[in-house]
Every structure is written in structure tokens, then in C-alpha cells.
XYZ file of C-alpha atoms in Angstrom:
337
model
C -42.945 19.777 -57.253
C -44.638 16.925 -55.577
C -41.805 14.794 -57.027
C -39.312 17.465 -55.327
C -40.268 17.918 -51.830
C -41.210 13.192 -52.157
C -36.759 13.482 -52.452
C -36.527 15.475 -50.242
C -38.422 13.881 -47.141
C -37.046 11.045 -48.444
C -33.885 11.786 -47.996
C -34.740 13.079 -44.657
C -35.911 10.210 -43.355
C -32.618 8.541 -44.203
C -30.654 10.857 -42.059
C -32.411 10.757 -39.703
C -32.272 7.111 -40.250
C -28.150 6.896 -40.559
C -27.989 9.790 -37.393
C -29.825 7.203 -35.142
C -28.354 4.242 -36.356
C -24.867 6.684 -36.357
C -27.118 7.168 -32.385
C -26.944 3.688 -31.640
C -23.514 2.988 -32.300
C -22.133 6.295 -29.898
C -24.304 4.517 -27.161
C -23.083 1.184 -27.991
C -19.392 2.127 -28.225
C -19.791 3.640 -24.662
C -21.538 0.486 -22.700
C -18.307 -1.208 -25.134
C -16.235 1.117 -22.590
C -17.969 0.900 -19.248
C -17.362 -2.561 -19.899
C -13.969 -3.374 -20.931
C -11.499 -6.633 -20.563
C -9.281 -5.729 -17.965
C -6.390 -7.288 -17.446
C -3.473 -7.297 -14.961
C -0.270 -9.529 -13.639
C -0.298 -10.359 -10.356
C 3.180 -10.897 -7.608
C 3.130 -14.171 -9.161
C 3.028 -13.392 -12.693
C -0.649 -14.555 -13.119
C -2.472 -12.782 -15.688
C -5.240 -11.262 -14.390
C -8.308 -10.702 -16.374
C -11.783 -9.994 -15.660
C -14.902 -8.643 -17.891
C -14.865 -5.168 -16.760
C -13.107 -3.151 -14.247
C -13.520 -4.152 -10.632
C -16.829 -3.285 -9.704
C -16.996 -6.023 -5.314
C -13.635 -5.648 -4.103
C -12.976 -8.084 -0.355
C -9.005 -6.551 0.628
C -7.652 -9.526 2.656
C -4.898 -7.021 4.530
C -5.296 -3.410 5.817
C -1.784 -1.866 4.323
C -4.601 -3.519 0.919
C -6.913 -1.449 2.010
C -4.370 1.184 2.223
C -3.458 0.751 -1.608
C -7.328 0.798 -2.840
C -8.116 4.244 -0.941
C -4.883 5.891 -2.538
C -6.184 4.722 -5.234
C -9.191 6.787 -4.927
C -11.676 3.034 -5.581
C -12.337 2.758 -1.840
C -16.600 2.576 -2.332
C -15.872 -0.777 -4.696
C -14.563 -2.239 -1.467
C -16.736 -4.337 0.126
C -15.034 -6.600 2.640
C -12.061 -5.718 4.776
C -9.696 -7.237 7.423
C -11.539 -7.002 11.300
C -8.284 -5.707 11.921
C -9.408 -2.292 10.786
C -11.533 -1.440 12.707
C -8.889 -2.512 15.817
C -5.763 -0.695 14.734
C -6.407 2.765 16.652
C -4.188 4.820 13.813
C -4.796 3.103 10.789
C -9.311 3.900 11.300
C -8.583 7.145 12.659
C -7.387 8.001 9.129
C -9.029 5.721 7.506
C -12.183 6.695 8.959
C -11.683 10.457 7.158
C -12.231 8.561 3.584
C -15.766 6.473 4.307
C -18.117 6.639 6.770
C -18.803 2.986 5.929
C -15.043 2.377 8.029
C -16.260 5.278 10.857
C -19.127 3.373 11.325
C -17.717 -0.235 11.243
C -20.356 -1.097 8.904
C -18.099 -3.225 5.801
C -17.781 -6.881 6.629
C -15.027 -8.363 7.675
C -15.074 -12.267 5.770
C -11.696 -12.771 8.589
C -11.698 -14.922 11.960
C -8.564 -12.959 13.896
C -5.093 -12.927 12.594
C -4.344 -13.391 8.831
C -7.357 -15.534 8.494
C -9.995 -15.552 5.675
C -13.843 -16.866 5.506
C -14.345 -18.098 2.185
C -18.005 -18.991 2.737
C -18.296 -15.798 3.803
C -16.320 -13.756 0.986
C -18.595 -15.355 -1.554
C -21.561 -13.863 0.108
C -19.933 -10.797 -0.502
C -20.357 -11.635 -4.382
C -16.763 -10.290 -4.890
C -14.950 -9.630 -8.873
C -12.329 -9.639 -7.154
C -10.207 -9.658 -3.698
C -6.065 -9.003 -3.502
C -4.205 -10.003 -1.214
C -0.889 -11.120 -0.288
C 0.800 -14.052 -1.518
C 2.195 -15.642 1.545
C -1.747 -16.900 0.940
C -0.980 -19.276 -0.857
C -3.237 -21.542 0.979
C -6.714 -19.228 0.973
C -6.005 -17.905 -2.720
C -5.866 -21.218 -3.309
C -9.753 -22.399 -2.342
C -10.982 -18.626 -3.312
C -8.994 -18.772 -6.993
C -11.072 -22.697 -6.878
C -15.012 -21.478 -5.981
C -14.226 -19.850 -8.723
C -13.446 -15.603 -8.069
C -10.373 -13.876 -9.687
C -6.622 -13.686 -6.853
C -4.481 -10.987 -7.799
C -2.043 -11.134 -5.341
C 0.651 -8.818 -3.730
C 4.604 -9.102 -2.668
C 5.437 -6.098 -1.250
C 9.162 -7.479 -1.766
C 10.962 -4.200 -2.109
C 10.028 -0.538 -3.741
C 9.980 -1.675 -7.348
C 7.381 -4.282 -7.004
C 5.040 -2.144 -4.551
C 5.424 0.517 -7.472
C 4.769 -1.717 -9.814
C 1.632 -4.327 -7.860
C 0.184 -0.825 -7.617
C -0.224 0.197 -11.310
C -1.578 -3.464 -11.703
C -3.637 -3.496 -9.475
C -4.754 0.062 -10.692
C -5.687 -1.409 -14.325
C -8.076 -3.907 -12.868
C -10.005 -0.564 -10.721
C -10.571 1.028 -13.658
C -7.969 3.822 -11.488
C -4.434 3.364 -14.146
C -3.942 7.213 -14.527
C -4.717 7.879 -10.579
C -2.223 5.307 -9.657
C 0.719 7.180 -13.316
C -0.277 9.948 -10.634
C 0.813 7.707 -7.324
C 3.630 6.633 -9.111
C 5.289 8.479 -10.071
C 5.296 10.655 -7.197
C 7.119 8.014 -5.263
C 9.544 6.951 -7.916
C 10.487 11.202 -7.828
C 11.205 11.661 -4.387
C 13.305 8.130 -3.829
C 15.036 9.184 -6.948
C 16.162 12.225 -4.436
C 16.414 10.257 -1.361
C 18.624 7.767 -3.233
C 21.341 10.998 -4.553
C 21.642 11.580 -1.187
C 24.260 9.475 0.075
C 25.858 9.464 3.968
C 29.723 9.499 3.562
C 29.942 7.275 6.747
C 26.207 5.827 7.399
C 23.918 5.911 10.529
C 24.329 1.698 11.739
C 20.140 0.525 12.834
C 19.428 -2.673 14.205
C 15.662 -3.274 13.075
C 13.541 -5.093 15.830
C 10.174 -6.639 14.921
C 6.522 -5.790 16.742
C 4.855 -7.149 20.081
C 8.219 -7.223 21.448
C 9.962 -9.527 18.888
C 12.998 -7.678 20.072
C 15.812 -10.382 19.009
C 14.285 -10.457 15.576
C 14.429 -8.883 12.770
C 14.822 -7.857 8.939
C 17.902 -9.253 6.925
C 20.325 -8.152 3.524
C 17.338 -8.159 0.888
C 14.299 -7.072 3.130
C 11.766 -5.459 2.566
C 13.173 -3.552 5.778
C 16.555 -3.762 4.227
C 15.651 -2.046 1.522
C 13.875 1.258 3.553
C 17.058 1.314 5.819
C 18.859 2.116 2.973
C 17.502 4.260 0.981
C 17.329 6.047 3.864
C 20.942 6.447 3.661
C 21.564 4.385 6.668
C 22.328 1.320 6.469
C 20.856 -1.925 8.251
C 23.857 -3.302 10.865
C 22.287 -7.654 10.211
C 24.370 -8.774 6.954
C 22.848 -12.041 7.233
C 21.274 -12.417 3.475
C 17.506 -14.094 5.753
C 14.337 -12.186 5.497
C 13.995 -12.613 9.415
C 16.598 -13.870 10.987
C 16.725 -14.268 15.771
C 19.588 -13.133 16.812
C 21.601 -13.856 19.964
C 22.769 -10.348 22.733
C 25.476 -10.846 22.228
C 24.817 -10.821 18.545
C 23.782 -7.989 19.145
C 26.514 -5.936 20.917
C 28.823 -7.569 18.170
C 26.861 -5.484 15.518
C 26.775 -2.948 17.861
C 24.331 -0.746 15.716
C 24.263 2.944 16.273
C 20.410 3.456 16.793
C 17.485 0.347 17.345
C 13.981 1.007 16.018
C 10.690 -0.629 16.915
C 7.368 -1.008 15.160
C 4.541 -1.973 17.259
C 6.345 -2.231 20.420
C 6.979 -0.112 23.170
C 10.830 1.394 24.488
C 10.241 -0.728 28.183
C 10.675 -3.881 25.525
C 14.168 -2.200 25.288
C 15.013 -0.237 28.251
C 13.385 -2.847 30.590
C 15.796 -6.267 28.439
C 18.962 -6.329 30.980
C 21.023 -7.907 28.430
C 21.021 -5.030 26.930
C 21.399 -2.951 28.880
C 25.037 -1.741 28.131
C 24.972 -2.041 24.153
C 26.088 1.462 23.589
C 22.686 2.852 22.212
C 20.713 1.417 24.420
C 22.915 3.306 27.029
C 22.634 6.930 24.585
C 18.839 6.182 24.448
C 19.269 5.752 20.823
C 15.562 3.122 20.474
C 13.590 4.977 18.529
C 9.434 3.975 18.028
C 7.556 4.527 14.318
C 4.893 5.497 15.634
C 1.695 5.844 15.158
C 2.869 3.016 12.118
C 0.677 4.419 9.669
C 1.915 6.237 7.775
C 5.403 5.064 7.263
C 3.692 1.191 6.626
C 6.656 -0.452 4.890
C 4.134 -2.987 1.937
C 3.287 0.148 1.014
C 4.541 3.416 -0.213
C 4.957 5.074 2.443
C 7.957 2.557 2.222
C 9.706 5.925 1.017
C 7.895 7.998 4.580
C 9.768 5.505 7.148
C 12.596 6.075 4.753
C 12.370 9.710 5.719
C 11.685 8.746 9.199
C 15.137 7.181 9.376
C 16.210 9.738 8.370
C 16.058 11.956 10.444
C 17.121 10.209 13.299
C 20.084 9.833 12.004
C 20.834 12.917 10.043
C 20.041 16.204 12.222
C 19.950 18.540 9.762
C 17.064 16.568 8.305
C 14.800 18.557 10.847
C 11.118 17.110 12.231
C 9.562 20.769 10.822
C 10.711 19.495 7.308
C 9.901 15.692 8.153
C 6.461 16.793 8.600
C 6.487 19.392 5.451
C 7.824 15.921 4.190
C 4.600 13.962 4.790
C 1.421 15.349 4.502
C 3.063 16.753 1.096
C 2.918 13.252 0.738
C 0.016 13.025 1.879
C -1.863 15.396 -0.308
C -0.633 13.177 -3.452
C -0.686 9.826 -2.916
C -4.168 10.186 -1.393
C -5.185 13.333 -3.969
C -7.179 15.232 -0.457
C -6.103 18.020 1.679
C -6.140 18.591 5.357
C -5.685 14.643 6.494
C -3.008 15.100 8.417
């Protein structure tokens, strides 16, 4: 009997030991999972490798701050551009998503314009920096300090969607990125299936009153105009050509679209007073600009706003419904707009 009891006791001890080892193993797996290496490819074709998903992120461009909040990773942000606090419609919207934005308490390691302060960035101890690939000097400086940098190009719709999915991997938000890009891809597919036989011709003017600067063929704006069902009046395959009033009359756009400019910037130009689009009051301002930022997946909404101006059958009511639905999907919340 004693031998039997001894066997049962020993067997129970073995079982408890195995369970303990198994629990430790499972606990270890959870910890490993939380600290699993993540990789993604940025706009340069460079593979960014992090020992675990990014936990402290500095973002150096406004549109990329927006991307992080779309991915519902705003709590990871420890630095943003100063312009976020200065652009009224952007600030008002993002304030709804983050009290730190509302209270202007997130540090801004930037100078005026697009310059950033490397020393301030280092002081924020980021494990990832997000910026555009045009910021080469800053990228090199930051990477030389041992901080990983993921770059965006936002060249066209495919790049915007791909870059969002890749940064989603680094932020531990891959599933969220897939939800957003799947929705946008379907909307884009629907828009491309609807073509106009006689598309309107659009002239797009650059921001801050630069009316004689536009976007040529192959540019991001050209992509959005084409997606809307209209035609970019500028035939030049150049990112940002400057033109003359004579060229504007030659192109003769059906409508003129402004970004961060005022109607008076066009209507006050005597040299354009006889242009049919001006005479017919076919000059429009994309305002507020935040809902239509073409450097994000909201290029789709930029195109839909253009479609409304070009095609009366696509009503303001329908546009408003589409914008509301899009915001619910891409930010994952209702009642934001």
C-alpha cells in the first residue's frame, strides 16, 4: 500500500512539473510573440527590420501622422510636425482622436517648413521615424544615429496602399492596414468602372496662390484627376511645371481646382479674366483640405470631390454620404465628420 501511495505521489509530482514547464513555455511564447522581429519594405525598396513592433514613433510629415491614426496606432506617436498644430482643419480633426493633440502636448522636433531637428528626435528615443523619401539629408542623418527610418513616396494609388500595408507591419497593425486598403481598393475599382465619354478637363493649381504652377502627367494629382473620370488638362510629363497665361488659354480647362489657395487668387488675375472657366465661375477650392489629402488613402475622396464638380449627377448629398462612410472605415469610428 505504501508503495502504491509512493507511486501516486511521484506520478503526481511529475505531472505538476510537466504542467509547470508547459506553462513557462507558453508564457515564454507570449513574450516572444510580443517581441517578434518585424520587417517591411519602404518606398526606397529598403528592408526595415525592427526587433519588435515599433512602440515610440516620430513622424515628420502631416500626412503620415494621419496614416498612423488611421491605423489606430496614435498612442505610439512621440513626435509630430509643428504644422499639425497650425493647420486648423487638421488640428480640429486629430484633436478628436487624441487629447495630446488637443492639448498640443506631443513634442514637435521640427523647425519651420519641413526641416527637423536631429538632436530633438534622438531625445524622444524613437524606435522608428516616418518621413517622405524626398527628405534625404534628414534620412541619412537619422539613420547614421542608429534610428530606423521608414520612407513613403505616395507616388500613386498603388504606392499609397502598399506603403500603408508595410508601415502597418512595423506598427503591429497589419490587420488594420488590410481592412483599410481592401475598402479603398474596392472603391477605386468601382470608380474606374464608371467612365465618362466626354471627360471634363481640369487644371490643378498648387497651394499658396501659385496659380501658374500645376501637376503634370504621371503625378499623384494626375492619377486622382483620372480616377475622378475627368482629364488632367496639363499634357506635360513633369511633376510640377510652371506655365504662362498664354498656355492656360491654349489648354482651356473646363474648371480650375485650387488647394490651400483662395478664389480671389484666380479671380484677381487680370491675365486670366477672359478665360472661359474664370468667366463661367468654374473655379473651386478643395476646402477644408483635410478630408481630401491625396497623399493618403483619401486620394479616393479627392477624386470623388472632383467628380461631383464635374458631374452634376453625382450629387452633394451622395458625396457627403461617401465621405462619411469612408471616414468610418479608415478611422474605425463613427461620428467623426
